[in-house]
Every structure is written in C-alpha cells, then in structure tokens.
Amino acid sequence: MNSSLLYPKSESQENLLEDANALDGPPSLNYSLRNRKVAIAITWTVILIDSCIMPVVLFYSLWFGSNLTHERIFSIMTTVFGAPTMFNFLRRLWGLCKKDPSRRPIGSRRGWLDFFQINFALIFALVTTQLILGTVTPEPILPVLSMPHSTVLLLVGSQLVTTHFMTLFELRIPFRISSLPRGAIARPSTYTIIEDIVGVDGGGRLDFRERLNSRYEASPMFRRMLFRLNAFWGFGAVTLAGTLMGVVWVVPGTVAFGIGWIVPIIWAGIWAFLTIRYVKASLVEEYATWHLTGPHVVTPLLLSPA
C-alpha cells in the first residue's frame, strides 16, 4: 500500500472523491471567476502599474527630463517602489496567521505560511537587495537595476522546472509545500500557485484547496493540464531570464532598463493569453472524456502535520 494512505483524508475530501464516481464530470472546484472580474481587473492593474509602468515612467522622465543626479533619481524611485506589493504581502500574512484557519493550507497549524507567501518574502528580499546593490555607488549600476523581473522569473521558473522533473519521476518532496506535507509525491508548482492564490487572494479558502486536491487526484486530464502548464511557464521563464540577464550587460544602460522592466511583462501577457486558450480547451476535453476515463485516483494527499 502507498505510504500516503497512512494518513486519513478529511471527511469533505472523502465525500468529494466518492461523489466523483456518480458524477458525469470530474469533482467540481465550485469556484468561478465571473463574479470576480472587477476585483481581478483592479488587482492586475495595480500590479502592472507598480511593477512596470511606474518604474519605467519615473526612470525615463527623471533621467532625461530633470536636472536631478542619477543617485537622487533612484533614491526617489526606491522610496515609492513596491508599496502596493508590501501591502499585499502584509494582507496575505494577516489572513494566514489569523485564528480562523480557512485561508491556511490543508492540515497546517496556526502561523504556518503557504508556499506562495514564503516565495513572496524571498522574492521581495532578493529584489530589495538587488536595488540596494545597484545604488551603492554614486553612479547607479543600471544593468543590476534592470534585473528585478529577471530575478523573479529565474527563481519561480527554477521551481517550476524542478517540480516538473520531480513530478515526472514521482519523487517525494523533502519539506512541506503548502497543503503537501513532507514526504508526499511532488506535484507541479502550477498546482501550488493556483491553490495558494485562489485559496487566499481569490477567496476560495480551505474549501477550494480541498476541492482542487480532489480534482487533481481524480482526474488524469486535469493532472496532464497542470503538468504541461508547469513546463510551459517554467522553461519559458528560465530561458527568458537567462537571456535578459545577458542582454542588459551588453546594451546601453538606459536601453537595458527598459528591456529589463518591460519585456518580462509583455512575455507574461502573451503566456497568460496562451494559457487561457489552452486551459479552456483542456477543460472541455476533460469533461468530454470523463465518461471514458472516469475517476482515476493517484497519490492521495497526506494530511500529517509534517
């Protein structure tokens, strides 16, 4: 027997998987983006302004349109940069640490963070360090200041690529990753990203985490979709990050800044558009073939506190 069966599933998870046998389709996620379009639009508008528009506009307008020293320009930019990001970080942290466990990962204790929050903190620390290193000299080091997005892509992309191969070879994870406890069979990072963002930021909470787990365990087509998306984003992110990290050192500094801050956003937009198209087609295929494949449960989720 698989060692993951040593830990019981919650009653709600058991019911969801049992119901899958009687359904004409895979276990429902019971979550829709239709009534959240305004919130999503506001969130991504703020992210776009904070991570691309504001830094680029401030840099070029002050660099070419003012008499400020270059050191002073980046002092101004670093003062306002990241405020919305820090607010979102603290908001997520509060939601995860509250006594109410509904936002926390499955089987976790109070004060335990999900993997997205840990990555959030790591990325914020790395980018802040990068900005400090780029401004320690009187003349800012523009190639270094052009690489925050590339750093994020490299970090997240490396995790996606790593879990791609761990999932492919059914390796066990050495530490807890959100709802997956230590020793569980690895799942694509796309699974974890969806679980954490929807579970906390999207209001899906614990119910969504459990339903997502049941869907993943029951549906081969759903697992295939997340596995492919994991590779699509992971290898794409690592390739782009490596390319940009080389390019910013061989072009003029003012050109490098624009490339480093704009190109990753354009790439992410294209990848997101292609992802939406693929997900829609995959979900249609998943429902259409459910009567042929039915539920095919693999690697039930461990619920140990590890």
Short mmCIF file of C-alpha atoms in Angstrom, two decimals:
data_model
loop_
_atom_site.label_atom_id
_atom_site.label_comp_id
_atom_site.label_asym_id
_atom_site.label_seq_id
_atom_site.Cartn_x
_atom_site.Cartn_y
_atom_site.Cartn_z
CA MET A 1 0.00 0.00 0.00
CA ASN A 2 1.19 3.52 -0.78
CA SER A 3 2.60 5.16 2.36
CA SER A 4 0.43 8.20 1.72
CA LEU A 5 -2.57 6.13 2.73
CA LEU A 6 -1.27 6.04 6.31
CA TYR A 7 -2.88 9.42 6.89
CA PRO A 8 -6.68 9.77 6.71
CA LYS A 9 -8.37 12.24 4.40
CA SER A 10 -10.82 14.78 5.76
CA GLU A 11 -14.50 13.84 5.56
CA SER A 12 -15.17 16.55 2.97
CA GLN A 13 -12.36 15.25 0.75
CA GLU A 14 -13.62 11.68 1.05
CA ASN A 15 -17.11 12.82 0.03
CA LEU A 16 -15.79 14.75 -2.95
CA LEU A 17 -13.88 11.77 -4.27
CA GLU A 18 -16.76 9.38 -3.64
CA ASP A 19 -19.12 11.72 -5.46
CA ALA A 20 -16.80 11.65 -8.47
CA ASN A 21 -17.92 8.11 -9.22
CA ALA A 22 -21.53 9.27 -9.52
CA LEU A 23 -20.87 12.45 -11.48
CA ASP A 24 -20.92 12.95 -15.22
CA GLY A 25 -17.81 15.08 -14.83
CA PRO A 26 -14.79 15.46 -12.55
CA PRO A 27 -15.17 16.78 -8.98
CA SER A 28 -16.24 20.41 -9.13
CA LEU A 29 -13.95 23.19 -7.95
CA ASN A 30 -17.08 25.19 -7.06
CA TYR A 31 -15.28 28.39 -7.99
CA SER A 32 -15.94 30.88 -10.75
CA LEU A 33 -14.07 33.95 -11.96
CA ARG A 34 -17.20 35.51 -13.48
CA ASN A 35 -18.29 37.37 -10.35
CA ARG A 36 -14.71 38.39 -9.54
CA LYS A 37 -13.82 40.14 -12.80
CA VAL A 38 -13.78 43.63 -11.28
CA ALA A 39 -11.54 42.56 -8.38
CA ILE A 40 -9.21 40.73 -10.77
CA ALA A 41 -9.02 43.74 -13.08
CA ILE A 42 -8.20 46.08 -10.18
CA THR A 43 -5.56 43.71 -8.79
CA TRP A 44 -3.74 43.26 -12.09
CA THR A 45 -3.95 46.97 -12.89
CA VAL A 46 -2.23 47.76 -9.59
CA ILE A 47 0.39 45.07 -10.25
CA LEU A 48 1.03 46.41 -13.77
CA ILE A 49 1.40 49.98 -12.52
CA ASP A 50 3.66 49.01 -9.62
CA SER A 51 5.87 46.53 -11.47
CA CYS A 52 6.19 48.16 -14.89
CA ILE A 53 4.51 51.47 -15.68
CA MET A 54 5.57 53.46 -12.60
CA PRO A 55 9.27 52.42 -12.59
CA VAL A 56 9.65 52.96 -16.34
CA VAL A 57 7.83 56.31 -16.41
CA LEU A 58 9.72 57.61 -13.37
CA PHE A 59 13.09 56.46 -14.69
CA TYR A 60 12.88 57.93 -18.18
CA SER A 61 11.08 61.13 -17.17
CA LEU A 62 13.55 61.91 -14.40
CA TRP A 63 16.66 60.63 -16.21
CA PHE A 64 16.09 62.66 -19.37
CA GLY A 65 13.72 65.38 -18.16
CA SER A 66 15.22 66.63 -14.91
CA ASN A 67 18.45 68.03 -13.50
CA LEU A 68 18.49 65.56 -10.62
CA THR A 69 21.59 63.46 -10.09
CA HIS A 70 21.28 59.83 -11.10
CA GLU A 71 21.75 58.82 -7.47
CA ARG A 72 18.87 61.08 -6.42
CA ILE A 73 16.62 59.69 -9.16
CA PHE A 74 16.92 56.17 -7.80
CA SER A 75 16.50 57.40 -4.25
CA ILE A 76 13.10 58.72 -5.31
CA MET A 77 12.23 55.56 -7.23
CA THR A 78 13.14 53.16 -4.44
CA THR A 79 11.09 55.23 -1.98
CA VAL A 80 7.83 54.66 -3.86
CA PHE A 81 8.64 51.29 -5.44
CA GLY A 82 6.89 48.24 -4.03
CA ALA A 83 4.39 49.92 -1.69
CA PRO A 84 1.35 48.07 -3.15
CA THR A 85 3.37 44.84 -3.16
CA MET A 86 4.26 45.23 0.52
CA PHE A 87 0.62 45.98 1.36
CA ASN A 88 -0.48 42.78 -0.38
CA PHE A 89 2.27 40.82 1.41
CA LEU A 90 1.08 42.04 4.82
CA ARG A 91 -2.57 41.43 3.92
CA ARG A 92 -1.83 37.81 2.94
CA LEU A 93 0.31 37.31 6.03
CA TRP A 94 -2.52 38.53 8.28
CA GLY A 95 -5.00 36.21 6.58
CA LEU A 96 -2.74 33.19 7.04
CA CYS A 97 -1.85 33.94 10.67
CA LYS A 98 -5.36 34.68 11.96
CA LYS A 99 -7.06 32.25 14.31
CA ASP A 100 -9.57 31.44 11.56
CA PRO A 101 -7.94 28.51 9.68
CA SER A 102 -9.98 28.88 6.48
CA ARG A 103 -7.16 30.52 4.49
CA ARG A 104 -4.40 28.19 5.61
CA PRO A 105 -3.19 25.10 3.72
CA ILE A 106 -4.82 21.74 4.42
CA GLY A 107 -3.58 20.17 7.65
CA SER A 108 -1.47 23.16 8.69
CA ARG A 109 -1.28 24.81 12.08
CA ARG A 110 -1.79 28.43 13.04
CA GLY A 111 1.16 30.57 11.99
CA TRP A 112 2.19 28.26 9.14
CA LEU A 113 2.56 30.07 5.84
CA ASP A 114 1.69 28.75 2.42
CA PHE A 115 4.46 28.31 -0.14
CA PHE A 116 3.39 31.36 -2.12
CA GLN A 117 3.86 33.58 0.94
CA ILE A 118 7.33 32.15 1.58
CA ASN A 119 8.27 32.80 -2.04
CA PHE A 120 6.73 36.26 -1.76
CA ALA A 121 9.07 37.08 1.14
CA LEU A 122 12.10 35.60 -0.62
CA ILE A 123 11.43 37.50 -3.84
CA PHE A 124 10.88 40.77 -2.00
CA ALA A 125 14.16 40.29 -0.12
CA LEU A 126 16.09 39.43 -3.30
CA VAL A 127 14.71 42.36 -5.29
CA THR A 128 15.32 44.78 -2.41
CA THR A 129 18.91 43.53 -2.14
CA GLN A 130 19.34 43.94 -5.88
CA LEU A 131 18.10 47.53 -5.77
CA ILE A 132 20.42 48.33 -2.87
CA LEU A 133 23.44 46.82 -4.64
CA GLY A 134 22.60 48.76 -7.77
CA THR A 135 22.60 52.08 -5.92
CA VAL A 136 25.55 51.73 -3.52
CA THR A 137 27.82 53.67 -5.87
CA PRO A 138 27.36 57.37 -6.75
CA GLU A 139 26.56 56.33 -10.31
CA PRO A 140 23.79 53.68 -10.29
CA ILE A 141 24.64 50.34 -11.90
CA LEU A 142 21.86 50.21 -14.50
CA PRO A 143 22.30 46.55 -15.57
CA VAL A 144 21.78 45.45 -11.96
CA LEU A 145 18.79 47.75 -11.59
CA SER A 146 17.35 46.28 -14.79
CA MET A 147 17.18 42.71 -13.45
CA PRO A 148 14.48 42.51 -10.73
CA HIS A 149 11.94 40.94 -13.09
CA SER A 150 14.58 38.55 -14.44
CA THR A 151 15.43 37.52 -10.89
CA VAL A 152 11.78 36.74 -10.18
CA LEU A 153 11.49 34.77 -13.43
CA LEU A 154 14.63 32.79 -12.65
CA LEU A 155 13.54 31.93 -9.11
CA VAL A 156 9.98 30.95 -9.95
CA GLY A 157 10.96 29.31 -13.24
CA SER A 158 13.59 27.19 -11.50
CA GLN A 159 10.97 25.94 -9.06
CA LEU A 160 8.60 25.11 -11.90
CA VAL A 161 11.32 23.20 -13.77
CA THR A 162 12.38 21.37 -10.60
CA THR A 163 8.85 20.22 -9.80
CA HIS A 164 8.39 19.28 -13.46
CA PHE A 165 11.06 16.62 -13.17
CA MET A 166 10.08 15.65 -9.61
CA THR A 167 6.51 15.08 -10.80
CA LEU A 168 7.70 13.24 -13.90
CA PHE A 169 9.74 10.78 -11.83
CA GLU A 170 7.27 10.71 -8.90
CA LEU A 171 9.83 11.91 -6.38
CA ARG A 172 8.87 12.85 -2.84
CA ILE A 173 9.19 16.39 -1.56
CA PRO A 174 11.68 16.95 1.32
CA PHE A 175 9.58 19.60 3.09
CA ARG A 176 6.01 20.87 3.26
CA ILE A 177 4.80 22.79 0.21
CA SER A 178 1.50 24.44 1.15
CA SER A 179 -1.01 21.56 1.54
CA LEU A 180 1.52 18.91 0.52
CA PRO A 181 3.36 17.67 3.61
CA ARG A 182 6.90 16.40 3.66
CA GLY A 183 7.18 13.00 2.00
CA ALA A 184 4.25 13.46 -0.39
CA ILE A 185 4.70 12.75 -4.10
CA ALA A 186 5.64 16.01 -5.83
CA ARG A 187 3.05 17.92 -7.82
CA PRO A 188 3.63 20.65 -10.42
CA SER A 189 4.25 24.10 -8.98
CA THR A 190 1.28 25.30 -11.03
CA TYR A 191 -0.89 23.28 -8.64
CA THR A 192 0.59 25.06 -5.62
CA ILE A 193 0.35 28.51 -7.21
CA ILE A 194 -3.32 28.00 -8.06
CA GLU A 195 -4.07 26.58 -4.62
CA ASP A 196 -2.42 29.43 -2.74
CA ILE A 197 -3.57 32.36 -4.85
CA VAL A 198 -7.19 31.25 -5.09
CA GLY A 199 -7.26 29.92 -1.53
CA VAL A 200 -6.09 33.22 -0.01
CA ASP A 201 -6.27 36.10 -2.50
CA GLY A 202 -9.21 34.76 -4.50
CA GLY A 203 -11.43 33.97 -1.52
CA GLY A 204 -11.66 30.24 -2.23
CA ARG A 205 -10.27 29.38 1.20
CA LEU A 206 -9.92 25.85 2.57
CA ASP A 207 -12.90 24.56 0.60
CA PHE A 208 -11.13 25.38 -2.67
CA ARG A 209 -7.87 23.78 -1.51
CA GLU A 210 -9.73 20.55 -0.73
CA ARG A 211 -11.70 20.60 -3.96
CA LEU A 212 -8.56 21.29 -6.01
CA ASN A 213 -6.85 18.36 -4.33
CA SER A 214 -9.80 16.08 -5.08
CA ARG A 215 -9.91 17.21 -8.69
CA TYR A 216 -6.18 16.61 -9.09
CA GLU A 217 -6.38 13.16 -7.54
CA ALA A 218 -9.43 12.07 -9.52
CA SER A 219 -8.79 13.49 -13.00
CA PRO A 220 -5.90 12.33 -15.24
CA MET A 221 -6.72 15.09 -17.75
CA PHE A 222 -6.52 17.76 -15.05
CA ARG A 223 -3.14 16.44 -13.92
CA ARG A 224 -1.90 16.43 -17.50
CA MET A 225 -3.02 20.03 -17.99
CA LEU A 226 -1.19 21.30 -14.90
CA PHE A 227 1.91 19.28 -15.78
CA ARG A 228 2.07 20.79 -19.27
CA LEU A 229 1.45 24.32 -18.00
CA ASN A 230 4.21 23.80 -15.45
CA ALA A 231 6.69 23.05 -18.24
CA PHE A 232 5.33 25.83 -20.47
CA TRP A 233 5.83 28.52 -17.83
CA GLY A 234 8.91 27.04 -16.18
CA PHE A 235 11.14 26.52 -19.20
CA GLY A 236 9.88 29.75 -20.76
CA ALA A 237 10.67 31.76 -17.62
CA VAL A 238 14.15 30.32 -17.17
CA THR A 239 15.01 30.84 -20.84
CA LEU A 240 13.80 34.44 -20.84
CA ALA A 241 15.51 35.24 -17.52
CA GLY A 242 18.84 33.89 -18.73
CA THR A 243 18.56 35.80 -21.99
CA LEU A 244 17.68 39.10 -20.33
CA MET A 245 20.41 38.77 -17.71
CA GLY A 246 22.92 38.57 -20.54
CA VAL A 247 21.41 41.27 -22.74
CA VAL A 248 21.26 44.00 -20.07
CA TRP A 249 25.05 43.90 -19.72
CA VAL A 250 25.81 44.41 -23.42
CA VAL A 251 23.39 47.21 -24.34
CA PRO A 252 23.44 50.84 -23.13
CA GLY A 253 22.20 51.22 -19.56
CA THR A 254 19.17 53.32 -20.43
CA VAL A 255 18.13 50.72 -23.02
CA ALA A 256 18.76 47.87 -20.58
CA PHE A 257 16.39 49.40 -18.02
CA GLY A 258 13.51 49.45 -20.47
CA ILE A 259 14.24 45.92 -21.67
CA GLY A 260 14.52 44.54 -18.15
CA TRP A 261 11.31 46.10 -16.88
CA ILE A 262 9.07 45.89 -19.96
CA VAL A 263 9.93 42.66 -21.82
CA PRO A 264 9.04 40.28 -18.93
CA ILE A 265 5.60 41.91 -18.61
CA ILE A 266 4.94 41.55 -22.34
CA TRP A 267 6.12 37.93 -22.20
CA ALA A 268 3.86 37.21 -19.21
CA GLY A 269 0.90 38.72 -21.04
CA ILE A 270 1.50 36.51 -24.09
CA TRP A 271 1.99 33.40 -21.95
CA ALA A 272 -1.16 34.21 -19.96
CA PHE A 273 -3.20 34.61 -23.16
CA LEU A 274 -1.94 31.26 -24.49
CA THR A 275 -2.57 29.66 -21.10
CA ILE A 276 -6.19 30.81 -21.04
CA ARG A 277 -6.75 29.38 -24.52
CA TYR A 278 -5.16 26.07 -23.56
CA VAL A 279 -6.99 25.77 -20.23
CA LYS A 280 -10.38 26.37 -21.84
CA ALA A 281 -9.71 23.69 -24.46
CA SER A 282 -8.34 21.26 -21.85
CA LEU A 283 -11.33 21.64 -19.54
CA VAL A 284 -13.70 20.98 -22.43
CA GLU A 285 -11.70 17.86 -23.29
CA GLU A 286 -11.63 16.79 -19.64
CA TYR A 287 -15.42 16.86 -19.35
CA ALA A 288 -15.93 15.30 -22.78
CA THR A 289 -13.71 12.30 -21.99
CA TRP A 290 -14.76 11.82 -18.37
CA HIS A 291 -17.21 9.05 -19.24
CA LEU A 292 -14.31 7.18 -20.86
CA THR A 293 -11.67 7.69 -18.18
CA GLY A 294 -13.73 8.31 -15.04
CA PRO A 295 -12.06 9.00 -11.70
CA HIS A 296 -8.52 7.68 -11.54
CA VAL A 297 -7.19 8.47 -8.09
CA VAL A 298 -3.44 8.64 -7.60
CA THR A 299 -1.25 9.69 -4.70
CA PRO A 300 -3.85 10.81 -2.15
CA LEU A 301 -2.77 13.84 -0.17
CA LEU A 302 -1.03 13.21 3.13
CA LEU A 303 -2.63 15.08 5.98
CA SER A 304 0.15 14.74 8.53
CA PRO A 305 1.30 17.94 10.24
CA ALA A 306 4.82 17.46 8.80
#
